[in-house]
């Protein structure tokens, strides 16, 4: 509080002495003396304990939730359980110093006894005391008695959108409701857009209803004279584009912002970004579009016409839950701290698009240059430099890994994880928060994994970055996966499919029905192979639908769907819906369970070409894997056309490639494998055998640059069908497939090594697990 200038040092010292004299905590003295408003104290606790604030007035707490903590304990410790989901109990705390005094024993004992995870929030004493009433509602719903018959109490109608609110307020009638609904659906617009364009309700009525819907206070700006130095805390182009203005600033810690479009998701994202970037509190209000236009005129008054801040009358603000925060009295006179204005590029970052060129004067081309930027300690620049250098090195993943005394920065380049730099541990929280803000993740949640994404602009290319955080005992680990969408879909030949394997793939993707499976571990390029296959058969006569999680590339003419298991739109459920869309070709991101496998087989048997991925070590293991999922063998053999197993091997750098002689034992092993290759594939092999490596240069990494696929393509035949029906193992299926002319992954890799595309060492590395 002293640091935030909410208390002066003398006051703080008196409070400490009083606490020591009465053998009480500082929190108890603050609580009893009411030196500061409760809201100010809560804010300080939020910073101290890193806990979010919750307004309990927004919750109706079910008895089965509140009864998880006994009433006596709740009243003694001033805690209230208010939500329970997925074995996580959310508990509001009004007097956190009590928990600290008992060394969180109450919560720890409860967690241990009940075997649940407890997530703490801060709440006001008034809210917690008000919430105690829920202990007396009983386990059963209240009933009302009418004419001697017990009936359930009427349930409160849920207001899901602005039309529901306006109808409930009788601002529109059912006919107008239907008209707006149909017009918005037909024109693919929001209800708010139709209400504004057709002027069905007044701007003021619409703004008040939006405030009610989004639990934001309404304000009229008609009589508010906004000083130039206040309104320009947002640049004019941002204010105009997002219909939001700063109309008041309290000290350097609180901004009051009004918007006419709270339904715009980007408004909330920008507000969250401002809070984090400037470490200020932002109070959001709803106002009418007319008031926003009127307020924008204040940009033209110029600094020389600065007017005194207008006082807001009580009639100007209509309070609705949650109650708008009130200005805090200053304990010490202080100069207003300027809040840095937010530029266009800041907005790009806030809404998920970041131009690296705005943060870096030039590309980061060396580790030494990256380390220099890290040593400067400027977090936004550090994160931008990490991403920029990763893109320059063509890395697929960035790993930020905390240890006890430092943070490791590692890149996955050509499939190999490499140490890049060490980051001071003191910068770790700020770097993680910076990444979370860009990826629209919760910066206050550090105990559970989170996923998010954002885009960056790099040399006029849009790069998609997927972010995953994982809490570890040493701090949050962050992994960013980089995907350059501008590269487009590469062809089957560019993937590394040649000769007989290429012919088998083309032959089967041209079939009108059946199932094609791509197998291999995570990161082996399975999805890329399926995309290349889809691109090969994509035409105006074909209806192709994909179901993925996430959608990695978008192909023109293909209908891409994003699976969302958290809302019930799983692969199995999505596949049911796709089958009603008259598809010719269906791509499923991954077969994960029996239900999805069964639906895929059913689709393949009913006249659809189905492409999907499966996690097995080799092509022969696909059939036993499906059987293990619970699919009958006769259904598998009837539906499966082709199985592609693959790995990614690093390519030799063309700039420093040179011939080498293999050690005799390795050469002997390679010659033995070449002898097993089908005669049709041996035609291209030149004698004597020649092998290559990359010497290493400033254009590559250890003699390698880029990757290429090594494949084995198993085409189902009558003989393979017969042994599969007998529950043959993967090894048995592979053995028969080799006898019928299948080239194994190792053999395919050796052929590529003989062509000078990769090295024997690399082939042995990526195929040893497939043997």
PDB file of C-alpha atoms in Angstrom, residues 16-17 69 114 156 217 261 317 404 411 464 485 503 506 589 655 767:
ATOM      1  CA  UNK A  16       2.417  -2.301  12.403  1.00  0.00           C
ATOM      2  CA  UNK A  17       3.028  -1.102  15.973  1.00  0.00           C
ATOM      3  CA  UNK A  69     -17.849 -26.219   3.642  1.00  0.00           C
ATOM      4  CA  UNK A 114     -12.417 -34.068   0.449  1.00  0.00           C
ATOM      5  CA  UNK A 156     -36.196 -17.379 -13.339  1.00  0.00           C
ATOM      6  CA  UNK A 217     -23.084   0.188 -15.610  1.00  0.00           C
ATOM      7  CA  UNK A 261     -20.560  -1.988 -28.379  1.00  0.00           C
ATOM      8  CA  UNK A 317     -24.832   7.067 -13.888  1.00  0.00           C
ATOM      9  CA  UNK A 404      15.224 -23.453  -9.789  1.00  0.00           C
ATOM     10  CA  UNK A 411      14.061 -24.513 -30.069  1.00  0.00           C
ATOM     11  CA  UNK A 464       0.096 -18.943 -36.572  1.00  0.00           C
ATOM     12  CA  UNK A 485       0.397 -20.534 -43.155  1.00  0.00           C
ATOM     13  CA  UNK A 503       1.548 -44.984 -57.085  1.00  0.00           C
ATOM     14  CA  UNK A 506      -2.562 -42.016 -55.779  1.00  0.00           C
ATOM     15  CA  UNK A 589      -8.052 -35.160 -37.615  1.00  0.00           C
ATOM     16  CA  UNK A 655      25.488 -26.077 -49.807  1.00  0.00           C
ATOM     17  CA  UNK A 767      13.319 -45.816 -38.254  1.00  0.00           C
TER      18      UNK A 767
END
